[in-house]
PDB file of C-alpha atoms in Angstrom:
ATOM      1  CA  MET R  34     -43.321 -34.174  13.794  1.00  0.00           C
ATOM      2  CA  SER R  35     -41.519 -37.410  14.117  1.00  0.00           C
ATOM      3  CA  LEU R  36     -38.205 -37.712  15.690  1.00  0.00           C
ATOM      4  CA  ALA R  37     -36.919 -39.196  12.191  1.00  0.00           C
ATOM      5  CA  LYS R  38     -38.064 -35.935  10.418  1.00  0.00           C
ATOM      6  CA  TRP R  39     -36.868 -33.647  12.882  1.00  0.00           C
ATOM      7  CA  LEU R  40     -33.311 -34.988  12.591  1.00  0.00           C
ATOM      8  CA  VAL R  41     -33.185 -35.140   8.647  1.00  0.00           C
ATOM      9  CA  GLY R  42     -34.214 -31.125   9.200  1.00  0.00           C
ATOM     10  CA  VAL R  43     -31.513 -30.540  11.491  1.00  0.00           C
ATOM     11  CA  VAL R  44     -29.012 -32.317   9.155  1.00  0.00           C
ATOM     12  CA  PHE R  45     -30.403 -30.654   6.330  1.00  0.00           C
ATOM     13  CA  SER R  46     -30.146 -27.165   8.039  1.00  0.00           C
ATOM     14  CA  ALA R  47     -26.481 -27.939   9.413  1.00  0.00           C
ATOM     15  CA  ALA R  48     -25.454 -28.772   6.003  1.00  0.00           C
ATOM     16  CA  LEU R  49     -27.066 -25.569   4.511  1.00  0.00           C
ATOM     17  CA  LEU R  50     -25.177 -23.392   7.045  1.00  0.00           C
ATOM     18  CA  GLY R  51     -22.038 -25.198   6.515  1.00  0.00           C
ATOM     19  CA  SER R  52     -22.394 -24.284   2.862  1.00  0.00           C
ATOM     20  CA  PHE R  53     -23.029 -20.651   3.477  1.00  0.00           C
ATOM     21  CA  ALA R  54     -20.118 -20.439   5.717  1.00  0.00           C
ATOM     22  CA  ALA R  55     -18.158 -22.076   3.023  1.00  0.00           C
ATOM     23  CA  LEU R  56     -19.184 -19.460   0.683  1.00  0.00           C
ATOM     24  CA  ALA R  57     -18.366 -16.725   3.044  1.00  0.00           C
ATOM     25  CA  ASP R  58     -15.054 -18.066   3.410  1.00  0.00           C
ATOM     26  CA  THR R  59     -14.231 -18.111  -0.405  1.00  0.00           C
ATOM     27  CA  ARG R  60     -15.802 -14.278  -0.917  1.00  0.00           C
ATOM     28  CA  CYS R  61     -13.509 -13.016   1.782  1.00  0.00           C
ATOM     29  CA  LYS R  62     -10.235 -14.864   0.821  1.00  0.00           C
ATOM     30  CA  GLU R  63      -7.913 -11.817  -0.232  1.00  0.00           C
ATOM     31  CA  PRO R  64      -6.709 -12.176  -3.731  1.00  0.00           C
ATOM     32  CA  GLU R  65      -3.112 -12.264  -4.621  1.00  0.00           C
ATOM     33  CA  PRO R  66      -1.876  -8.924  -5.081  1.00  0.00           C
ATOM     34  CA  GLY R  67       0.271  -8.822  -8.038  1.00  0.00           C
ATOM     35  CA  SER R  68      -1.566 -11.190 -10.158  1.00  0.00           C
ATOM     36  CA  LYS R  69      -3.211 -10.154 -13.213  1.00  0.00           C
ATOM     37  CA  GLN R  70      -6.717  -9.303 -11.317  1.00  0.00           C
ATOM     38  CA  VAL R  71      -4.963  -6.882  -8.604  1.00  0.00           C
ATOM     39  CA  PRO R  72      -1.766  -5.492 -10.449  1.00  0.00           C
ATOM     40  CA  MET R  73       0.489  -4.037  -7.695  1.00  0.00           C
ATOM     41  CA  LEU R  74       1.320  -0.306  -7.778  1.00  0.00           C
ATOM     42  CA  SER R  75       5.032   0.216  -7.862  1.00  0.00           C
ATOM     43  CA  PRO R  76       6.029   2.382  -5.711  1.00  0.00           C
ATOM     44  CA  PRO R  77       3.082   2.202  -3.483  1.00  0.00           C
ATOM     45  CA  GLU R  78       1.249   5.397  -3.585  1.00  0.00           C
ATOM     46  CA  ALA R  79       0.213   7.639  -0.555  1.00  0.00           C
ATOM     47  CA  GLU R  80      -3.454   8.485  -0.842  1.00  0.00           C
ATOM     48  CA  VAL R  81      -5.768  10.695   1.114  1.00  0.00           C
ATOM     49  CA  VAL R  82      -9.336   9.804   2.057  1.00  0.00           C
ATOM     50  CA  THR R  83     -11.912  11.984   0.325  1.00  0.00           C
ATOM     51  CA  GLY R  84     -15.524  12.417   0.595  1.00  0.00           C
ATOM     52  CA  THR R  85     -17.401  12.625   3.861  1.00  0.00           C
ATOM     53  CA  GLY R  86     -18.082  10.013   6.687  1.00  0.00           C
ATOM     54  CA  ARG R  87     -16.207   6.774   7.397  1.00  0.00           C
ATOM     55  CA  LEU R  88     -14.523   4.752   4.854  1.00  0.00           C
ATOM     56  CA  GLN R  89     -14.933   1.121   5.754  1.00  0.00           C
ATOM     57  CA  PHE R  90     -12.081  -1.442   5.587  1.00  0.00           C
ATOM     58  CA  TYR R  91     -12.858  -4.988   4.246  1.00  0.00           C
ATOM     59  CA  SER R  92     -10.646  -8.221   4.697  1.00  0.00           C
ATOM     60  CA  ALA R  93     -11.032  -8.717   0.757  1.00  0.00           C
ATOM     61  CA  PRO R  94     -12.348  -6.615  -2.021  1.00  0.00           C
ATOM     62  CA  ASN R  95     -16.160  -7.788  -1.398  1.00  0.00           C
ATOM     63  CA  PRO R  96     -18.952  -5.646   0.275  1.00  0.00           C
ATOM     64  CA  ALA R  97     -19.696  -9.130   2.241  1.00  0.00           C
ATOM     65  CA  CYS R  98     -16.196  -8.848   4.068  1.00  0.00           C
ATOM     66  CA  ALA R  99     -16.492  -5.907   6.101  1.00  0.00           C
ATOM     67  CA  MET R 100     -13.896  -5.484   9.047  1.00  0.00           C
ATOM     68  CA  ASN R 101     -16.172  -4.762  11.942  1.00  0.00           C
ATOM     69  CA  GLY R 102     -14.999  -1.320  13.545  1.00  0.00           C
ATOM     70  CA  VAL R 103     -12.076  -0.664  11.257  1.00  0.00           C
ATOM     71  CA  PHE R 104     -12.670   2.431   9.055  1.00  0.00           C
ATOM     72  CA  VAL R 105     -10.538   5.611   8.246  1.00  0.00           C
ATOM     73  CA  ILE R 106     -12.122   9.285   8.032  1.00  0.00           C
ATOM     74  CA  PRO R 107     -11.686  12.067   5.518  1.00  0.00           C
ATOM     75  CA  LYS R 108      -7.993  13.434   5.366  1.00  0.00           C
ATOM     76  CA  ASP R 109      -6.477  10.312   6.930  1.00  0.00           C
ATOM     77  CA  GLU R 110      -3.476   9.188   4.658  1.00  0.00           C
ATOM     78  CA  LEU R 111      -3.052   5.696   3.509  1.00  0.00           C
ATOM     79  CA  ILE R 112      -0.596   3.871   1.336  1.00  0.00           C
ATOM     80  CA  ALA R 113      -2.056   2.033  -1.535  1.00  0.00           C
ATOM     81  CA  TYR R 114      -0.087  -1.234  -2.846  1.00  0.00           C
ATOM     82  CA  ALA R 115      -2.362  -2.736  -5.323  1.00  0.00           C
ATOM     83  CA  GLN R 116      -5.958  -1.935  -7.249  1.00  0.00           C
ATOM     84  CA  THR R 117      -8.293  -3.955  -8.896  1.00  0.00           C
ATOM     85  CA  LYS R 118     -10.371  -2.976 -12.085  1.00  0.00           C
ATOM     86  CA  ASP R 119     -13.554  -3.075 -10.414  1.00  0.00           C
ATOM     87  CA  GLY R 120     -12.806  -0.162  -7.922  1.00  0.00           C
ATOM     88  CA  TRP R 121     -10.941  -1.531  -4.971  1.00  0.00           C
ATOM     89  CA  SER R 122      -7.602  -0.739  -3.200  1.00  0.00           C
ATOM     90  CA  SER R 123      -5.221  -2.592  -1.102  1.00  0.00           C
ATOM     91  CA  VAL R 124      -4.122  -0.252   1.639  1.00  0.00           C
ATOM     92  CA  MET R 125      -2.503   0.278   4.756  1.00  0.00           C
ATOM     93  CA  TYR R 126      -3.124   2.970   7.362  1.00  0.00           C
ATOM     94  CA  THR R 127      -0.904   3.765  10.346  1.00  0.00           C
ATOM     95  CA  ASN R 128      -2.515   5.508  13.216  1.00  0.00           C
ATOM     96  CA  PRO R 129      -0.226   8.736  13.657  1.00  0.00           C
ATOM     97  CA  ARG R 130      -0.961   9.034  17.445  1.00  0.00           C
ATOM     98  CA  THR R 131      -0.595   5.347  18.171  1.00  0.00           C
ATOM     99  CA  GLY R 132       1.600   3.768  15.483  1.00  0.00           C
ATOM    100  CA  ASN R 133      -1.017   0.860  15.218  1.00  0.00           C
ATOM    101  CA  ALA R 134      -1.404  -0.318  11.498  1.00  0.00           C
ATOM    102  CA  VAL R 135      -3.870  -2.074   9.911  1.00  0.00           C
ATOM    103  CA  SER R 136      -4.055  -3.317   6.364  1.00  0.00           C
ATOM    104  CA  GLY R 137      -7.138  -4.042   4.389  1.00  0.00           C
ATOM    105  CA  TRP R 138      -9.260  -3.119   1.239  1.00  0.00           C
ATOM    106  CA  VAL R 139     -11.310   0.053   0.599  1.00  0.00           C
ATOM    107  CA  ARG R 140     -13.115   1.441  -2.299  1.00  0.00           C
ATOM    108  CA  SER R 141     -11.130   3.363  -4.741  1.00  0.00           C
ATOM    109  CA  ALA R 142     -13.308   6.063  -5.532  1.00  0.00           C
ATOM    110  CA  ARG R 143     -12.784   7.466  -2.019  1.00  0.00           C
ATOM    111  CA  LEU R 144      -9.003   8.028  -2.293  1.00  0.00           C
ATOM    112  CA  LYS R 145      -7.021  10.643  -4.003  1.00  0.00           C
ATOM    113  CA  ALA R 146      -3.390  10.386  -4.827  1.00  0.00           C
ATOM    114  CA  THR R 147      -1.077  12.955  -3.067  1.00  0.00           C
ATOM    115  CA  GLY R 148       1.748  12.553  -5.389  1.00  0.00           C
ATOM    116  CA  THR R 149       4.094  11.333  -2.989  1.00  0.00           C
ATOM    117  CA  VAL R 150       5.174   7.945  -2.249  1.00  0.00           C
ATOM    118  CA  GLY R 151       4.217   7.642   1.545  1.00  0.00           C
ATOM    119  CA  PRO R 152       2.486   9.953   4.137  1.00  0.00           C
ATOM    120  CA  LYS R 153       3.732  13.111   5.317  1.00  0.00           C
ATOM    121  CA  GLN R 154       6.154  12.563   8.278  1.00  0.00           C
TER     122      GLN R 154
END
């Protein structure tokens, strides 16, 4: 293979990878809560995680946007702020032991409303 062909291949590969990176950036861009696509819940609702196993957090309502190592488990309580029509909820979880909080998106099907506006204190 000539040096010229090799360089063309490298440039083409870099451009292709750049396109994939740009695509990933748009897929994981969080939609605007309160918009028509993501109506706000007013007031925010307390939800409890149901089912079995971990419930993965995502940085945007897209399966390609998983937040590595960030999840909740059954019986954890979350605050839901917005929901999409295709089954995602914008939530916040505060760890009761550490006080650390994380916000992100989870699948709505694993949540059950508790009937309160916030988690139990």
